[in-house]
Short mmCIF file of C-alpha atoms in Angstrom, two decimals:
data_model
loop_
_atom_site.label_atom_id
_atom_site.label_comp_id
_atom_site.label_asym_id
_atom_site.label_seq_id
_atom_site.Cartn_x
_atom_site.Cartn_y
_atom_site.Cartn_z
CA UNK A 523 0.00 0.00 0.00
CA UNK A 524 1.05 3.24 -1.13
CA UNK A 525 1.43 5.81 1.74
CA UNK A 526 -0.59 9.22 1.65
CA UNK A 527 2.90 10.86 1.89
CA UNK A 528 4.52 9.52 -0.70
CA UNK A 529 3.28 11.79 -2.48
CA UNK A 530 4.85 14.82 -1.05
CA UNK A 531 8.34 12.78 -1.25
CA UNK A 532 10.48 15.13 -1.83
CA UNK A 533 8.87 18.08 0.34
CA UNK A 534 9.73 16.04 3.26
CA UNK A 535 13.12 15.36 2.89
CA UNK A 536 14.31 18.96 1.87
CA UNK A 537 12.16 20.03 4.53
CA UNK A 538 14.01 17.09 6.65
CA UNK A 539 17.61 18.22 5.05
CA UNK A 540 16.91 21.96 6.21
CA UNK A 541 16.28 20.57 9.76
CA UNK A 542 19.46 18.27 9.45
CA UNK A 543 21.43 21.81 8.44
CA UNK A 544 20.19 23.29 11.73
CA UNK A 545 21.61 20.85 14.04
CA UNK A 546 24.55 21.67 11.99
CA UNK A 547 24.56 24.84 12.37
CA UNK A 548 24.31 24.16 16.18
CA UNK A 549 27.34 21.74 16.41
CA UNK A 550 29.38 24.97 14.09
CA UNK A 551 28.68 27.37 16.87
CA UNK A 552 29.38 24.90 19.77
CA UNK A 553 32.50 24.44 18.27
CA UNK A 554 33.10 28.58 17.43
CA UNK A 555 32.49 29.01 21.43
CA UNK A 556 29.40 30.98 20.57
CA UNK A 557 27.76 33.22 23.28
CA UNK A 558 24.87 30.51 24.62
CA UNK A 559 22.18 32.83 24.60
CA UNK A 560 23.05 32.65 20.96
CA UNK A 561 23.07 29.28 20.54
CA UNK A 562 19.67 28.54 22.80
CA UNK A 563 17.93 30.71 20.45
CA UNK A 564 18.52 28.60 17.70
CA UNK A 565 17.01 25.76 19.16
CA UNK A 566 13.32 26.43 19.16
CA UNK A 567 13.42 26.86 15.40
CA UNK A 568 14.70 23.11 14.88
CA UNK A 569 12.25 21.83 17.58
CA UNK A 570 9.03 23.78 15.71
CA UNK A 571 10.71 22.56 12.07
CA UNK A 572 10.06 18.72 13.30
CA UNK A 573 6.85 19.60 14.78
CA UNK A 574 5.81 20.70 11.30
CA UNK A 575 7.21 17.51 9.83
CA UNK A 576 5.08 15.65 12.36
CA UNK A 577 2.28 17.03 11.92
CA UNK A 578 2.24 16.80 8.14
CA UNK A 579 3.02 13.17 8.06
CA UNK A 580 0.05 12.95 10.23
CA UNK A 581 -2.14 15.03 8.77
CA UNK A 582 -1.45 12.53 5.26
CA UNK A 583 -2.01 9.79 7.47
CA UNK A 584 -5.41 10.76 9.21
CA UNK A 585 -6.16 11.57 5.23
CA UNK A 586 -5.68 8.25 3.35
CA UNK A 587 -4.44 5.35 6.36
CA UNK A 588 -7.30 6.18 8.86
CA UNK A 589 -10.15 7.29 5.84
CA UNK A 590 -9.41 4.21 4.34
CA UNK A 591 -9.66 2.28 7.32
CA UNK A 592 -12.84 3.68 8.32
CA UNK A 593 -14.34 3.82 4.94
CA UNK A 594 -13.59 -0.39 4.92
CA UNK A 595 -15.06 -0.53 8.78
CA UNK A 596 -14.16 -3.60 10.43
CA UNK A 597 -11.60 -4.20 12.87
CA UNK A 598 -8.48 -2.81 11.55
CA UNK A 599 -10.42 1.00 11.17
CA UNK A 600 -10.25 0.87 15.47
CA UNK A 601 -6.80 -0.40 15.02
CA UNK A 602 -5.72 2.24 13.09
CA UNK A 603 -7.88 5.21 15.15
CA UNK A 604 -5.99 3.53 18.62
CA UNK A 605 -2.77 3.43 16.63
CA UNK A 606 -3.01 7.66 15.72
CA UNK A 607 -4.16 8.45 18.85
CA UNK A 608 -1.24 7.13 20.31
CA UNK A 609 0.82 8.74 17.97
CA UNK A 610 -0.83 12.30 18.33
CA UNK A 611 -0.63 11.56 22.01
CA UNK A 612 3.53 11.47 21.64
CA UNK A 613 3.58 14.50 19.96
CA UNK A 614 1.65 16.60 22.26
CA UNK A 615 3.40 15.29 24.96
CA UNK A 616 6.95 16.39 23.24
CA UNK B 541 35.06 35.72 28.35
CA UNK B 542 34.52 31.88 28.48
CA UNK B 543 31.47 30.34 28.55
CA UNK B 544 29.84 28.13 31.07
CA UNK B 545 29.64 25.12 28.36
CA UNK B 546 33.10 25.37 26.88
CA UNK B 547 34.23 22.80 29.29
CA UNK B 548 31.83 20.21 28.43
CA UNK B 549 32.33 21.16 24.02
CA UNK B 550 32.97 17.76 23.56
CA UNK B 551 29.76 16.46 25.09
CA UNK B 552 27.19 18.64 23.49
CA UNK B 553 29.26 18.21 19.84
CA UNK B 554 28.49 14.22 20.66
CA UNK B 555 25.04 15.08 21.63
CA UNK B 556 24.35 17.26 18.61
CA UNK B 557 26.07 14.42 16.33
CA UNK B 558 23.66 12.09 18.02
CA UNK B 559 20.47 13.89 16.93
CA UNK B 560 22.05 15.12 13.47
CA UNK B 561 21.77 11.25 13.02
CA UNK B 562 18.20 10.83 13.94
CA UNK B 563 17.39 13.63 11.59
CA UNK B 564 19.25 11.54 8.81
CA UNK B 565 17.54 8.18 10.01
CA UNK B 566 14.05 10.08 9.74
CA UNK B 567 15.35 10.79 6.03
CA UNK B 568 16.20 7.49 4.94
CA UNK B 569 12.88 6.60 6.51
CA UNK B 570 10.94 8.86 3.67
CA UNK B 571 13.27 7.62 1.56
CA UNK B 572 12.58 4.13 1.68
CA UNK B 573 8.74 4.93 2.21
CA UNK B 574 8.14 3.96 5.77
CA UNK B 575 5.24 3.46 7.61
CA UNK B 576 4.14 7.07 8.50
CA UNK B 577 3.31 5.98 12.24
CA UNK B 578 7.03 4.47 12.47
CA UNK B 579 8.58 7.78 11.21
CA UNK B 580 6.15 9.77 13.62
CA UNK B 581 7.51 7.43 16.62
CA UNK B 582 11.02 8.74 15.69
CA UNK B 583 10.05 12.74 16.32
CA UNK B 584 9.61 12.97 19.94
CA UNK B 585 13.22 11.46 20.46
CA UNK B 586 14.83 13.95 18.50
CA UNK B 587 13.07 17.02 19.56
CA UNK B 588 13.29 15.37 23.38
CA UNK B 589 17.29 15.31 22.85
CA UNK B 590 17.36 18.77 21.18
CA UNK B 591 15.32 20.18 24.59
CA UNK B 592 17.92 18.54 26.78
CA UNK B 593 21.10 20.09 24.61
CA UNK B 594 18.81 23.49 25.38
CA UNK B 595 18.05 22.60 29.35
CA UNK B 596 22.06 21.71 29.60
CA UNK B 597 22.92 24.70 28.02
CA UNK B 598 20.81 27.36 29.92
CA UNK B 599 21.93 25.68 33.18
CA UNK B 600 25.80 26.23 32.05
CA UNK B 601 24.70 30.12 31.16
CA UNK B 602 23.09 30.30 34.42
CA UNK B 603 25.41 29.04 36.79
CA UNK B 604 28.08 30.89 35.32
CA UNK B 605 27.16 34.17 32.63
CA UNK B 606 24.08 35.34 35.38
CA UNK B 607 25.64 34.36 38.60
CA UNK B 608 28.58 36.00 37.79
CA UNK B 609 26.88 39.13 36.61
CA UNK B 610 24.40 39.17 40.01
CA UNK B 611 27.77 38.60 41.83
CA UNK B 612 29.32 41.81 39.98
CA UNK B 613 26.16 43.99 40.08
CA UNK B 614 25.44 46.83 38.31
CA UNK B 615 22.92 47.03 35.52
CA UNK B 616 24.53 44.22 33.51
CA UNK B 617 23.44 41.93 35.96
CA UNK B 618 19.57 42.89 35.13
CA UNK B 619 20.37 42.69 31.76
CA UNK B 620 21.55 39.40 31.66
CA UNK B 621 18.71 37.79 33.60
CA UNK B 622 16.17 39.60 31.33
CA UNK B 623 18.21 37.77 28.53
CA UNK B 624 17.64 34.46 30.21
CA UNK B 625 14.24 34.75 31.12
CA UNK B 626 13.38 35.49 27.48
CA UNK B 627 15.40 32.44 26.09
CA UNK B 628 13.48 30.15 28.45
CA UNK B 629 10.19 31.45 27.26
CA UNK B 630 11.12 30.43 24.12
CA UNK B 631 12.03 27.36 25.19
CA UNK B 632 8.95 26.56 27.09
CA UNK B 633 6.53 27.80 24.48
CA UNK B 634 8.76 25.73 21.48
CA UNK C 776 -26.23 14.22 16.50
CA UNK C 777 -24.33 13.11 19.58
CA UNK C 778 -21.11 13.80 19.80
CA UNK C 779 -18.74 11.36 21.12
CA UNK C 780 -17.66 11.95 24.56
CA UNK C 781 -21.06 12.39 25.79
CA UNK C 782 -21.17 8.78 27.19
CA UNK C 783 -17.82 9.59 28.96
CA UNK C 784 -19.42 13.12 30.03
CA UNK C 785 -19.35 12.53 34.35
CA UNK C 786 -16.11 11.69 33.48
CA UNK C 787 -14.53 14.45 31.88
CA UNK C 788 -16.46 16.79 34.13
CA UNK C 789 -15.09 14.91 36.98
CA UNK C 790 -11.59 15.71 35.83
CA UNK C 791 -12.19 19.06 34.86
CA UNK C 792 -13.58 19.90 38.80
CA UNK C 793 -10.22 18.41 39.61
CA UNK C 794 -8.07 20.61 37.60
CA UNK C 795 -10.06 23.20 38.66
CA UNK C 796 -9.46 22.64 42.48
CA UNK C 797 -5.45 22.92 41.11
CA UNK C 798 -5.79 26.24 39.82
CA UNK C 799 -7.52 27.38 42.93
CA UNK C 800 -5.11 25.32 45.04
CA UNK C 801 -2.25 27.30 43.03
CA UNK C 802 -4.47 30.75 44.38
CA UNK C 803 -4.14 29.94 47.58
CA UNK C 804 -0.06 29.22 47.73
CA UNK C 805 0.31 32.90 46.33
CA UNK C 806 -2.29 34.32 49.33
CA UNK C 807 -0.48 32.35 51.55
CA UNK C 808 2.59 33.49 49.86
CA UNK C 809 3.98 30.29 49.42
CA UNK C 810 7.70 29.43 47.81
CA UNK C 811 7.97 30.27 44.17
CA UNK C 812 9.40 27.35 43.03
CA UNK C 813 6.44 24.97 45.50
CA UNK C 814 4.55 27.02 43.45
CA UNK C 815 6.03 26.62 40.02
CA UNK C 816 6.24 22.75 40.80
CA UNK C 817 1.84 22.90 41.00
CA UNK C 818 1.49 24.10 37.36
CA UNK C 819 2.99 21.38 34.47
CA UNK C 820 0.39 18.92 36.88
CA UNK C 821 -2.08 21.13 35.89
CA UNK C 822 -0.87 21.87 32.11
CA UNK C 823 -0.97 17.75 31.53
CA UNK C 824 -4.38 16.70 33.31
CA UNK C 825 -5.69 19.37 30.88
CA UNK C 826 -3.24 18.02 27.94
CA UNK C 827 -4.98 14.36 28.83
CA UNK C 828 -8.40 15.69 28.70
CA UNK C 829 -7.63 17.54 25.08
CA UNK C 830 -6.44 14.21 24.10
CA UNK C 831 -9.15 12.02 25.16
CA UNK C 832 -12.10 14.75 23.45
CA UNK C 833 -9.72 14.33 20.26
CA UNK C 834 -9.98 10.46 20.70
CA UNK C 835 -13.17 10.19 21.16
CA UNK C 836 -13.70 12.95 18.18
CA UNK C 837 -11.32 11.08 15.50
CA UNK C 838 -13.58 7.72 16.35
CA UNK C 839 -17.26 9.19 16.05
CA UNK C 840 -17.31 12.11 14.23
CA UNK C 841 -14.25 12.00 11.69
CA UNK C 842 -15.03 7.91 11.16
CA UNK C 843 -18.37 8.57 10.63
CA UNK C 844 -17.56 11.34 7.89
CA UNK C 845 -14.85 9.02 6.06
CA UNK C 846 -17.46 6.11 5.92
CA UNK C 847 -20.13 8.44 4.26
CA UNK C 848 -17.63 10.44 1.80
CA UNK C 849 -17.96 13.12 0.36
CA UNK C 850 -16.86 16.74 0.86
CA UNK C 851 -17.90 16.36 4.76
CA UNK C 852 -15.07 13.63 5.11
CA UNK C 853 -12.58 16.51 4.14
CA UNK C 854 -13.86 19.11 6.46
CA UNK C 855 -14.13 16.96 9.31
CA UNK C 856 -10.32 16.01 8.82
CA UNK C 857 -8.82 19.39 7.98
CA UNK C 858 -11.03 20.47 11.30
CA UNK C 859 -9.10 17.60 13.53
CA UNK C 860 -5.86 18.50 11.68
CA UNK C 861 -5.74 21.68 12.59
CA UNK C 862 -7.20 21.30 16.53
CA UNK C 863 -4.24 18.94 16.89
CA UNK C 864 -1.62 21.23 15.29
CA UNK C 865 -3.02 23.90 17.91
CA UNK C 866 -2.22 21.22 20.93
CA UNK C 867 0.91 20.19 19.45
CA UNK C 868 2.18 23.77 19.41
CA UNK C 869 0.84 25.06 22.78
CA UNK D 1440 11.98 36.09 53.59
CA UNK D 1441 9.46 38.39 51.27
CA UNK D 1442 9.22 36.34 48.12
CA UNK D 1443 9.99 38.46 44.44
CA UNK D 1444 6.81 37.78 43.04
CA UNK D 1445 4.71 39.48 45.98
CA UNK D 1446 5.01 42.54 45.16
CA UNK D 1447 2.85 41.60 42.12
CA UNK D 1448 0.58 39.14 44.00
CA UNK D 1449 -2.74 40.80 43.15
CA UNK D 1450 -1.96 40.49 39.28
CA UNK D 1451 -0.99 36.50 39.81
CA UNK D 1452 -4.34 36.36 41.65
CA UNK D 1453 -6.33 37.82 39.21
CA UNK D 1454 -4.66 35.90 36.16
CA UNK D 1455 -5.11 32.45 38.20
CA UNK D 1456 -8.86 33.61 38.62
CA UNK D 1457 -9.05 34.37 35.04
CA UNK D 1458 -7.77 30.83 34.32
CA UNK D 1459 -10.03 29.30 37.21
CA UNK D 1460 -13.20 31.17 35.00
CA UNK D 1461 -11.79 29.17 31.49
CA UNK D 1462 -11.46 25.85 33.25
CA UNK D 1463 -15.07 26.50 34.52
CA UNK D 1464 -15.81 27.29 31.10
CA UNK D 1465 -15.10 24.24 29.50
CA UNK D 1466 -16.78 22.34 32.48
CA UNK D 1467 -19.99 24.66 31.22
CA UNK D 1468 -19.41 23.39 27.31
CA UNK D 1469 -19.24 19.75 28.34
CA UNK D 1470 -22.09 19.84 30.29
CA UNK D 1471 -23.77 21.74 27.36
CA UNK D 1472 -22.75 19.08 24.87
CA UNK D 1473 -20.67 21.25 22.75
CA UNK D 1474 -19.75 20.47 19.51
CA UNK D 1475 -16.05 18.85 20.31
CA UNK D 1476 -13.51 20.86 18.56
CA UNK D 1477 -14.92 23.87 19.84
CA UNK D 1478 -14.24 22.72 23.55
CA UNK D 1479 -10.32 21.39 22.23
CA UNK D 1480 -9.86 24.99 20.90
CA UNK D 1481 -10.83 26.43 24.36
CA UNK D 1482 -7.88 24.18 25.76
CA UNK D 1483 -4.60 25.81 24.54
CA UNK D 1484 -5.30 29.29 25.69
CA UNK D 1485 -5.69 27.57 29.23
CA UNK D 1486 -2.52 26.29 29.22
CA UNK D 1487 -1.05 28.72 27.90
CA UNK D 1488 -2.30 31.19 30.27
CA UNK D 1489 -0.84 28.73 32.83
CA UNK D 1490 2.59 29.43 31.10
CA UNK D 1491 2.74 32.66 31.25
CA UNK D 1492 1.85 32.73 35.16
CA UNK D 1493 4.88 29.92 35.75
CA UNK D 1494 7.31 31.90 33.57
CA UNK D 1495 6.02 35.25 35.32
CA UNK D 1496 6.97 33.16 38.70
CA UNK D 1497 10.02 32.08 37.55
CA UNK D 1498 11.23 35.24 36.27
CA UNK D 1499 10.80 36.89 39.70
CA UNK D 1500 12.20 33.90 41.24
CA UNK D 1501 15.47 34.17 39.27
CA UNK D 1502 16.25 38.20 39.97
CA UNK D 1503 15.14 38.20 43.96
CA UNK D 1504 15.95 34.49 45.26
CA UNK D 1505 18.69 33.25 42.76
CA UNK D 1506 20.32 36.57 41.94
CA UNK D 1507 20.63 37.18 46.00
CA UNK D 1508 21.72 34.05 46.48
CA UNK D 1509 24.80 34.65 44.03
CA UNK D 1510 25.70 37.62 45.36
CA UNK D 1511 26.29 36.36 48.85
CA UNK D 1512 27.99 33.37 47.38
CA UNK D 1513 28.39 30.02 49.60
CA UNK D 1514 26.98 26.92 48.94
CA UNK D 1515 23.17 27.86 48.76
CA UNK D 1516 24.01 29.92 45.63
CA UNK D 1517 24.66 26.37 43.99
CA UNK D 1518 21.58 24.93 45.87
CA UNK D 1519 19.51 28.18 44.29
CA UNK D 1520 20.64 27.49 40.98
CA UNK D 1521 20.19 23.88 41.10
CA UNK D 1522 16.62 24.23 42.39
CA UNK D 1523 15.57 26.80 39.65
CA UNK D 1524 17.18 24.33 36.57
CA UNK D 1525 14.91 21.77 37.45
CA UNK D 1526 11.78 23.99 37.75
CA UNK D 1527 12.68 25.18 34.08
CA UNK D 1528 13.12 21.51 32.83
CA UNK D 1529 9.74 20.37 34.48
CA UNK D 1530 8.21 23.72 32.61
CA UNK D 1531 10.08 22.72 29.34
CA UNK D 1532 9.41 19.26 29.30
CA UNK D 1533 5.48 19.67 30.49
#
């Protein structure tokens, strides 16, 4: 089965290589001896970037895994309701 | 000046290794289409380990930057705790 | 139509009178005048036992309301998701 | 030992009443069977509001307690410091 994100491919991982650039960054001004204020500033940025990420890939999930599963009924749509939950659950709990 | 961290470079530059890898593994993860549920899963640790980089760091600025300052006085030392108060509302609300 | 915590409804009212009595116990440390950080340590209790009741109207939501939509199609189904989308992106990021 | 934030304890009082009146609130919408999402987006100012009285708190905490605590020096400058990290990370990690 095709997943709903696969769609949006290549979003993700530039989004995902901008993130990876970030932390990066960090480790260059950890080295530098920058002024920490400086360096804690950056940090919120990468943490809100992944958030995004998250929430995107869940947002395509909800969209085709869990639609589909509910369209079909049966067993495997509560499966895959408990199984986002938990998920979401993670996240807001970050 | 030297700051609070500089003694412990070497840790956070292992730390911030650490999580440029998860970011990488999250990659390879779109990359080879994962399950979107088993990327999700991977978030939380990496923003977790980027908020403990951020704690460690604040603590280093506080025991040493503002305690030094409050020690010394003067209008520098308000200065400097405004500066930290403001980086851990960022923090808090990230 | 019914929404879906209403058979949970004692419940969630139940732990709402209980986050309540924190807020009101965190009025009465700063009457009393109580330690900052006693008082400080009062409020993520609070923050999550309203997090966990967010979480369990979103659960209850995603299985009644947003299942029901996917199973009947149509331009509802979207609605009802982008609606849950974006209530969780506001949890996420508060 | 007069506290930093009680020279501002009417304005924590008020905002913690304010809060007390949106928990109540969302006791009222549950009991009113409110459509779901509407209660959920009630739930984020809340804790946010709960925020901003912690950082307020901690703010006052760090220039009275922790910045007088550094100036005399001595162990309990450490103990200060130590105490106010870990009321950060709780607010962080909450």
């Amino acid at each position: 089965m095709a997943h709903g994100y696969i769609s949006d491919k290549d979003d993700y991982l530039k989004r995902l290589r901008r993130i990876e650039g970030q932390i990066r960054g960090l480790q260059r001004m950890v080295d530098d001896e920058a002024y920490c204020i400086d360096i804690l500033t950056q940090v919120p940025a990468a943490t809100k970037a992944l958030q995004t990420v998250a929430l995107g890939l869940l947002d395509d999930h909800l969209a085709h895994c869990v639609a589909d599963a509910a369209r079909d009924g049966g067993p495997d749509a509560d499966a895959k309701l408990k199984e986002a939950s938990d998920a979401i659950a993670r996240l807001v709990r970050a």
